[in-house]
PDB file of N, CA and C in Angstrom:
ATOM      1  N   SER A 420      11.744  48.909   7.323  1.00 78.00           N
ATOM      2  CA  SER A 420      10.943  48.346   8.390  1.00 78.00           C
ATOM      3  C   SER A 420       9.479  48.328   7.978  1.00 78.00           C
ATOM      4  N   PHE A 421       8.678  47.593   8.729  1.00 80.00           N
ATOM      5  CA  PHE A 421       7.251  47.522   8.460  1.00 80.00           C
ATOM      6  C   PHE A 421       6.611  48.867   8.760  1.00 80.00           C
ATOM      7  N   GLY A 422       5.610  49.234   7.977  1.00 77.00           N
ATOM      8  CA  GLY A 422       4.854  50.454   8.242  1.00 77.00           C
ATOM      9  C   GLY A 422       3.951  50.272   9.449  1.00 77.00           C
ATOM     10  N   ALA A 423       3.332  51.364   9.882  1.00 73.00           N
ATOM     11  CA  ALA A 423       2.510  51.356  11.089  1.00 73.00           C
ATOM     12  C   ALA A 423       1.384  50.324  11.044  1.00 73.00           C
ATOM     13  N   ASN A 424       0.788  50.115   9.891  1.00 80.00           N
ATOM     14  CA  ASN A 424      -0.333  49.183   9.784  1.00 80.00           C
ATOM     15  C   ASN A 424       0.044  47.852   9.135  1.00 80.00           C
ATOM     16  N   GLU A 425       1.325  47.612   8.907  1.00 83.00           N
ATOM     17  CA  GLU A 425       1.758  46.393   8.228  1.00 83.00           C
ATOM     18  C   GLU A 425       2.071  45.237   9.172  1.00 83.00           C
ATOM     19  N   LEU A 426       2.223  45.500  10.463  1.00 86.00           N
ATOM     20  CA  LEU A 426       2.630  44.452  11.393  1.00 86.00           C
ATOM     21  C   LEU A 426       1.868  44.586  12.698  1.00 86.00           C
ATOM     22  N   LYS A 427       1.230  43.481  13.105  1.00 88.00           N
ATOM     23  CA  LYS A 427       0.554  43.421  14.396  1.00 88.00           C
ATOM     24  C   LYS A 427       1.057  42.193  15.133  1.00 88.00           C
ATOM     25  N   VAL A 428       1.469  42.387  16.381  1.00 88.00           N
ATOM     26  CA  VAL A 428       1.923  41.291  17.236  1.00 88.00           C
ATOM     27  C   VAL A 428       1.048  41.327  18.485  1.00 88.00           C
ATOM     28  N   PHE A 429       0.381  40.205  18.773  1.00 91.00           N
ATOM     29  CA  PHE A 429      -0.520  40.192  19.924  1.00 91.00           C
ATOM     30  C   PHE A 429      -0.669  38.761  20.454  1.00 91.00           C
ATOM     31  N   PRO A 430      -1.037  38.603  21.703  1.00 89.00           N
ATOM     32  CA  PRO A 430      -1.140  39.638  22.729  1.00 89.00           C
ATOM     33  C   PRO A 430       0.242  40.025  23.242  1.00 89.00           C
ATOM     34  N   SER A 431       0.352  41.177  23.874  1.00 83.00           N
ATOM     35  CA  SER A 431       1.660  41.602  24.388  1.00 83.00           C
ATOM     36  C   SER A 431       2.014  40.852  25.676  1.00 83.00           C
ATOM     37  N   ILE A 432       0.999  40.349  26.362  1.00 87.00           N
ATOM     38  CA  ILE A 432       1.208  39.462  27.510  1.00 87.00           C
ATOM     39  C   ILE A 432       0.688  38.097  27.078  1.00 87.00           C
ATOM     40  N   VAL A 433       1.584  37.146  26.923  1.00 90.00           N
ATOM     41  CA  VAL A 433       1.232  35.853  26.328  1.00 90.00           C
ATOM     42  C   VAL A 433       1.505  34.717  27.304  1.00 90.00           C
ATOM     43  N   SER A 434       0.613  33.709  27.287  1.00 88.00           N
ATOM     44  CA  SER A 434       0.851  32.518  28.105  1.00 88.00           C
ATOM     45  C   SER A 434       1.084  31.287  27.232  1.00 88.00           C
ATOM     46  N   ASP A 435       0.588  31.320  25.996  1.00 91.00           N
ATOM     47  CA  ASP A 435       0.746  30.148  25.140  1.00 91.00           C
ATOM     48  C   ASP A 435       1.215  30.513  23.731  1.00 91.00           C
ATOM     49  N   TYR A 436       0.373  31.131  22.925  1.00 93.00           N
ATOM     50  CA  TYR A 436       0.743  31.423  21.537  1.00 93.00           C
ATOM     51  C   TYR A 436       0.740  32.915  21.260  1.00 93.00           C
ATOM     52  N   LEU A 437       1.765  33.350  20.558  1.00 92.00           N
ATOM     53  CA  LEU A 437       1.900  34.736  20.120  1.00 92.00           C
ATOM     54  C   LEU A 437       1.511  34.789  18.648  1.00 92.00           C
ATOM     55  N   ASN A 438       0.648  35.717  18.292  1.00 93.00           N
ATOM     56  CA  ASN A 438       0.152  35.836  16.921  1.00 93.00           C
ATOM     57  C   ASN A 438       0.800  37.012  16.208  1.00 93.00           C
ATOM     58  N   ILE A 439       1.151  36.780  14.962  1.00 91.00           N
ATOM     59  CA  ILE A 439       1.746  37.831  14.128  1.00 91.00           C
ATOM     60  C   ILE A 439       0.892  37.971  12.881  1.00 91.00           C
ATOM     61  N   GLU A 440       0.445  39.187  12.610  1.00 90.00           N
ATOM     62  CA  GLU A 440      -0.311  39.472  11.395  1.00 90.00           C
ATOM     63  C   GLU A 440       0.436  40.532  10.613  1.00 90.00           C
ATOM     64  N   THR A 441       0.498  40.356   9.303  1.00 87.00           N
ATOM     65  CA  THR A 441       1.172  41.319   8.449  1.00 87.00           C
ATOM     66  C   THR A 441       0.430  41.438   7.124  1.00 87.00           C
ATOM     67  N   SER A 442       0.570  42.573   6.496  1.00 85.00           N
ATOM     68  CA  SER A 442      -0.096  42.799   5.212  1.00 85.00           C
ATOM     69  C   SER A 442       0.791  42.424   4.031  1.00 85.00           C
ATOM     70  N   ILE A 443       2.031  42.016   4.292  1.00 83.00           N
ATOM     71  CA  ILE A 443       2.920  41.645   3.187  1.00 83.00           C
ATOM     72  C   ILE A 443       2.707  40.178   2.832  1.00 83.00           C
ATOM     73  N   SER A 444       3.002  39.807   1.602  1.00 82.00           N
ATOM     74  CA  SER A 444       2.761  38.441   1.150  1.00 82.00           C
ATOM     75  C   SER A 444       3.982  37.528   1.310  1.00 82.00           C
ATOM     76  N   GLU A 445       5.144  38.113   1.564  1.00 85.00           N
ATOM     77  CA  GLU A 445       6.351  37.295   1.709  1.00 85.00           C
ATOM     78  C   GLU A 445       6.284  36.448   2.975  1.00 85.00           C
ATOM     79  N   LYS A 446       6.984  35.316   2.927  1.00 89.00           N
ATOM     80  CA  LYS A 446       7.069  34.429   4.078  1.00 89.00           C
ATOM     81  C   LYS A 446       7.796  35.133   5.227  1.00 89.00           C
ATOM     82  N   LEU A 447       7.316  34.934   6.435  1.00 90.00           N
ATOM     83  CA  LEU A 447       7.906  35.574   7.608  1.00 90.00           C
ATOM     84  C   LEU A 447       8.941  34.681   8.271  1.00 90.00           C
ATOM     85  N   LYS A 448       9.897  35.322   8.920  1.00 93.00           N
ATOM     86  CA  LYS A 448      10.850  34.643   9.790  1.00 93.00           C
ATOM     87  C   LYS A 448      10.753  35.362  11.131  1.00 93.00           C
ATOM     88  N   ILE A 449      10.402  34.620  12.169  1.00 93.00           N
ATOM     89  CA  ILE A 449      10.247  35.185  13.502  1.00 93.00           C
ATOM     90  C   ILE A 449      11.333  34.606  14.389  1.00 93.00           C
ATOM     91  N   ALA A 450      12.110  35.470  15.001  1.00 94.00           N
ATOM     92  CA  ALA A 450      13.180  35.039  15.909  1.00 94.00           C
ATOM     93  C   ALA A 450      12.874  35.564  17.307  1.00 94.00           C
ATOM     94  N   VAL A 451      13.003  34.698  18.302  1.00 94.00           N
ATOM     95  CA  VAL A 451      12.763  35.054  19.696  1.00 94.00           C
ATOM     96  C   VAL A 451      14.109  35.058  20.422  1.00 94.00           C
ATOM     97  N   PHE A 452      14.397  36.159  21.115  1.00 94.00           N
ATOM     98  CA  PHE A 452      15.648  36.321  21.860  1.00 94.00           C
ATOM     99  C   PHE A 452      15.342  36.575  23.325  1.00 94.00           C
ATOM    100  N   ASN A 453      16.269  36.179  24.202  1.00 93.00           N
ATOM    101  CA  ASN A 453      16.136  36.610  25.588  1.00 93.00           C
ATOM    102  C   ASN A 453      16.752  38.013  25.706  1.00 93.00           C
ATOM    103  N   LEU A 454      16.702  38.611  26.885  1.00 90.00           N
ATOM    104  CA  LEU A 454      17.191  39.979  27.053  1.00 90.00           C
ATOM    105  C   LEU A 454      18.704  40.089  26.963  1.00 90.00           C
ATOM    106  N   GLN A 455      19.402  38.970  27.020  1.00 94.00           N
ATOM    107  CA  GLN A 455      20.854  38.971  26.850  1.00 94.00           C
ATOM    108  C   GLN A 455      21.232  38.868  25.369  1.00 94.00           C
ATOM    109  N   GLY A 456      20.231  38.741  24.496  1.00 93.00           N
ATOM    110  CA  GLY A 456      20.478  38.670  23.059  1.00 93.00           C
ATOM    111  C   GLY A 456      20.675  37.264  22.514  1.00 93.00           C
ATOM    112  N   LYS A 457      20.477  36.259  23.355  1.00 96.00           N
ATOM    113  CA  LYS A 457      20.639  34.878  22.910  1.00 96.00           C
ATOM    114  C   LYS A 457      19.418  34.448  22.102  1.00 96.00           C
ATOM    115  N   LEU A 458      19.646  33.901  20.907  1.00 97.00           N
ATOM    116  CA  LEU A 458      18.578  33.389  20.066  1.00 97.00           C
ATOM    117  C   LEU A 458      18.011  32.116  20.685  1.00 97.00           C
ATOM    118  N   LEU A 459      16.700  32.116  20.947  1.00 96.00           N
ATOM    119  CA  LEU A 459      16.051  30.971  21.581  1.00 96.00           C
ATOM    120  C   LEU A 459      15.226  30.137  20.611  1.00 96.00           C
ATOM    121  N   LYS A 460      14.674  30.792  19.592  1.00 96.00           N
ATOM    122  CA  LYS A 460      13.775  30.079  18.691  1.00 96.00           C
ATOM    123  C   LYS A 460      13.637  30.853  17.388  1.00 96.00           C
ATOM    124  N   VAL A 461      13.512  30.115  16.289  1.00 96.00           N
ATOM    125  CA  VAL A 461      13.212  30.700  14.984  1.00 96.00           C
ATOM    126  C   VAL A 461      11.978  29.972  14.458  1.00 96.00           C
ATOM    127  N   SER A 462      11.028  30.737  13.950  1.00 95.00           N
ATOM    128  CA  SER A 462       9.784  30.161  13.453  1.00 95.00           C
ATOM    129  C   SER A 462       9.391  30.821  12.139  1.00 95.00           C
ATOM    130  N   ALA A 463       8.747  30.054  11.276  1.00 94.00           N
ATOM    131  CA  ALA A 463       8.195  30.602  10.034  1.00 94.00           C
ATOM    132  C   ALA A 463       6.678  30.693  10.133  1.00 94.00           C
ATOM    133  N   SER A 464       6.129  30.307  11.279  1.00 92.00           N
ATOM    134  CA  SER A 464       4.688  30.325  11.491  1.00 92.00           C
ATOM    135  C   SER A 464       4.246  31.674  12.024  1.00 92.00           C
ATOM    136  N   GLU A 465       3.042  32.083  11.671  1.00 92.00           N
ATOM    137  CA  GLU A 465       2.483  33.334  12.185  1.00 92.00           C
ATOM    138  C   GLU A 465       1.868  33.145  13.565  1.00 92.00           C
ATOM    139  N   LYS A 466       1.969  31.929  14.094  1.00 94.00           N
ATOM    140  CA  LYS A 466       1.512  31.616  15.445  1.00 94.00           C
ATOM    141  C   LYS A 466       2.692  30.962  16.157  1.00 94.00           C
ATOM    142  N   VAL A 467       3.343  31.706  17.043  1.00 94.00           N
ATOM    143  CA  VAL A 467       4.572  31.249  17.689  1.00 94.00           C
ATOM    144  C   VAL A 467       4.250  30.652  19.058  1.00 94.00           C
ATOM    145  N   ASP A 468       4.645  29.412  19.261  1.00 94.00           N
ATOM    146  CA  ASP A 468       4.428  28.724  20.531  1.00 94.00           C
ATOM    147  C   ASP A 468       5.418  29.247  21.562  1.00 94.00           C
ATOM    148  N   MET A 469       4.904  29.899  22.603  1.00 92.00           N
ATOM    149  CA  MET A 469       5.747  30.464  23.660  1.00 92.00           C
ATOM    150  C   MET A 469       5.680  29.633  24.939  1.00 92.00           C
ATOM    151  N   GLN A 470       4.968  28.515  24.908  1.00 91.00           N
ATOM    152  CA  GLN A 470       4.751  27.725  26.115  1.00 91.00           C
ATOM    153  C   GLN A 470       6.034  27.154  26.702  1.00 91.00           C
ATOM    154  N   GLU A 471       7.040  26.936  25.877  1.00 91.00           N
ATOM    155  CA  GLU A 471       8.278  26.326  26.358  1.00 91.00           C
ATOM    156  C   GLU A 471       9.162  27.289  27.142  1.00 91.00           C
ATOM    157  N   PHE A 472       8.840  28.590  27.097  1.00 91.00           N
ATOM    158  CA  PHE A 472       9.680  29.587  27.755  1.00 91.00           C
ATOM    159  C   PHE A 472       9.211  29.878  29.174  1.00 91.00           C
ATOM    160  N   ALA A 473      10.164  30.202  30.031  1.00 90.00           N
ATOM    161  CA  ALA A 473       9.858  30.601  31.398  1.00 90.00           C
ATOM    162  C   ALA A 473       9.200  31.978  31.388  1.00 90.00           C
ATOM    163  N   ALA A 474       8.510  32.307  32.459  1.00 88.00           N
ATOM    164  CA  ALA A 474       7.924  33.637  32.587  1.00 88.00           C
ATOM    165  C   ALA A 474       9.046  34.671  32.529  1.00 88.00           C
ATOM    166  N   GLY A 475       8.826  35.746  31.821  1.00 90.00           N
ATOM    167  CA  GLY A 475       9.840  36.788  31.709  1.00 90.00           C
ATOM    168  C   GLY A 475       9.628  37.630  30.471  1.00 90.00           C
ATOM    169  N   LEU A 476      10.629  38.413  30.130  1.00 89.00           N
ATOM    170  CA  LEU A 476      10.569  39.304  28.979  1.00 89.00           C
ATOM    171  C   LEU A 476      11.395  38.743  27.829  1.00 89.00           C
ATOM    172  N   TYR A 477      10.908  38.936  26.608  1.00 91.00           N
ATOM    173  CA  TYR A 477      11.575  38.430  25.417  1.00 91.00           C
ATOM    174  C   TYR A 477      11.534  39.477  24.312  1.00 91.00           C
ATOM    175  N   ILE A 478      12.475  39.390  23.410  1.00 90.00           N
ATOM    176  CA  ILE A 478      12.552  40.272  22.253  1.00 90.00           C
ATOM    177  C   ILE A 478      12.196  39.459  21.018  1.00 90.00           C
ATOM    178  N   LEU A 479      11.366  40.037  20.159  1.00 90.00           N
ATOM    179  CA  LEU A 479      10.918  39.369  18.950  1.00 90.00           C
ATOM    180  C   LEU A 479      11.425  40.140  17.749  1.00 90.00           C
ATOM    181  N   ASN A 480      12.018  39.452  16.785  1.00 90.00           N
ATOM    182  CA  ASN A 480      12.451  40.075  15.534  1.00 90.00           C
ATOM    183  C   ASN A 480      11.660  39.427  14.395  1.00 90.00           C
ATOM    184  N   VAL A 481      10.903  40.247  13.669  1.00 90.00           N
ATOM    185  CA  VAL A 481      10.066  39.750  12.576  1.00 90.00           C
ATOM    186  C   VAL A 481      10.645  40.253  11.260  1.00 90.00           C
ATOM    187  N   THR A 482      10.937  39.331  10.343  1.00 90.00           N
ATOM    188  CA  THR A 482      11.489  39.667   9.039  1.00 90.00           C
ATOM    189  C   THR A 482      10.597  39.074   7.964  1.00 90.00           C
ATOM    190  N   GLY A 483      10.330  39.874   6.938  1.00 87.00           N
ATOM    191  CA  GLY A 483       9.540  39.412   5.807  1.00 87.00           C
ATOM    192  C   GLY A 483       9.958  40.163   4.563  1.00 87.00           C
ATOM    193  N   GLY A 484      10.420  39.451   3.544  1.00 83.00           N
ATOM    194  CA  GLY A 484      10.923  40.124   2.346  1.00 83.00           C
ATOM    195  C   GLY A 484      12.119  40.985   2.707  1.00 83.00           C
ATOM    196  N   ASN A 485      12.068  42.254   2.370  1.00 86.00           N
ATOM    197  CA  ASN A 485      13.165  43.169   2.699  1.00 86.00           C
ATOM    198  C   ASN A 485      12.836  44.040   3.903  1.00 86.00           C
ATOM    199  N   LYS A 486      11.828  43.636   4.678  1.00 84.00           N
ATOM    200  CA  LYS A 486      11.416  44.417   5.845  1.00 84.00           C
ATOM    201  C   LYS A 486      11.730  43.654   7.117  1.00 84.00           C
ATOM    202  N   SER A 487      12.037  44.411   8.155  1.00 83.00           N
ATOM    203  CA  SER A 487      12.349  43.806   9.441  1.00 83.00           C
ATOM    204  C   SER A 487      11.920  44.749  10.556  1.00 83.00           C
ATOM    205  N   ASN A 488      11.396  44.190  11.632  1.00 81.00           N
ATOM    206  CA  ASN A 488      11.022  44.971  12.804  1.00 81.00           C
ATOM    207  C   ASN A 488      11.405  44.200  14.048  1.00 81.00           C
ATOM    208  N   ARG A 489      11.839  44.923  15.046  1.00 78.00           N
ATOM    209  CA  ARG A 489      12.123  44.320  16.339  1.00 78.00           C
ATOM    210  C   ARG A 489      11.062  44.799  17.312  1.00 78.00           C
ATOM    211  N   VAL A 490      10.377  43.849  17.933  1.00 79.00           N
ATOM    212  CA  VAL A 490       9.359  44.153  18.927  1.00 79.00           C
ATOM    213  C   VAL A 490       9.979  43.850  20.282  1.00 79.00           C
ATOM    214  N   LEU A 491      10.101  44.856  21.097  1.00 65.00           N
ATOM    215  CA  LEU A 491      10.757  44.685  22.380  1.00 65.00           C
ATOM    216  C   LEU A 491       9.779  44.263  23.470  1.00 65.00           C
ATOM    217  N   TYR A 492      10.268  43.444  24.341  1.00 61.00           N
ATOM    218  CA  TYR A 492       9.592  43.142  25.588  1.00 61.00           C
ATOM    219  C   TYR A 492       8.213  42.522  25.448  1.00 61.00           C
ATOM    220  N   ILE A 493       8.177  41.349  24.868  1.00 73.00           N
ATOM    221  CA  ILE A 493       6.981  40.517  24.915  1.00 73.00           C
ATOM    222  C   ILE A 493       7.014  39.821  26.272  1.00 73.00           C
ATOM    223  N   LEU A 494       5.984  40.009  27.069  1.00 79.00           N
ATOM    224  CA  LEU A 494       5.945  39.433  28.410  1.00 79.00           C
ATOM    225  C   LEU A 494       5.327  38.050  28.356  1.00 79.00           C
ATOM    226  N   LYS A 495       6.078  37.055  28.798  1.00 77.00           N
ATOM    227  CA  LYS A 495       5.582  35.684  28.895  1.00 77.00           C
ATOM    228  C   LYS A 495       5.152  35.464  30.333  1.00 77.00           C
ATOM    229  N   THR A 496       3.916  35.048  30.530  1.00 74.00           N
ATOM    230  CA  THR A 496       3.403  34.800  31.868  1.00 74.00           C
ATOM    231  C   THR A 496       2.972  33.348  31.989  1.00 74.00           C
ATOM    232  N   LEU A 497       2.950  32.858  33.188  1.00 70.00           N
ATOM    233  CA  LEU A 497       2.488  31.498  33.418  1.00 70.00           C
ATOM    234  C   LEU A 497       0.975  31.447  33.536  1.00 70.00           C
ATOM    235  N   LEU A 498       0.345  32.614  33.733  1.00 66.00           N
ATOM    236  CA  LEU A 498      -1.103  32.680  33.852  1.00 66.00           C
ATOM    237  C   LEU A 498      -1.743  32.656  32.483  1.00 66.00           C
ATOM    238  N   LYS A 499      -2.867  32.008  32.363  1.00 61.00           N
ATOM    239  CA  LYS A 499      -3.603  31.981  31.094  1.00 61.00           C
ATOM    240  C   LYS A 499      -4.197  33.353  30.830  1.00 61.00           C
ATOM    241  N   THR A 500      -4.015  33.836  29.615  1.00 51.00           N
ATOM    242  CA  THR A 500      -4.613  35.102  29.215  1.00 51.00           C
ATOM    243  C   THR A 500      -5.842  34.811  28.360  1.00 51.00           C
ATOM    244  N   LYS A 501      -6.802  35.717  28.376  1.00 51.00           N
ATOM    245  CA  LYS A 501      -8.035  35.495  27.615  1.00 51.00           C
ATOM    246  C   LYS A 501      -8.019  36.276  26.340  1.00 51.00           C
TER     247      LYS A 501
END
């Protein structure tokens, strides 16, 4: 898994784009799941468009090289965040 300083996912409350920063050089694969475990989206971008999703909670799985982390409960809101 990613070390403590190798992966940053922000903001935790998102209305439009979710940002992923990592210190590894390998290409990332970001998968977004609903709470039932259904795969909703796969992205290779470090900026994930969340606008298409309804307000609610989502699970994010970030994979890069031989490392993988699951970030639980990204809150999608309809309100704009600053």
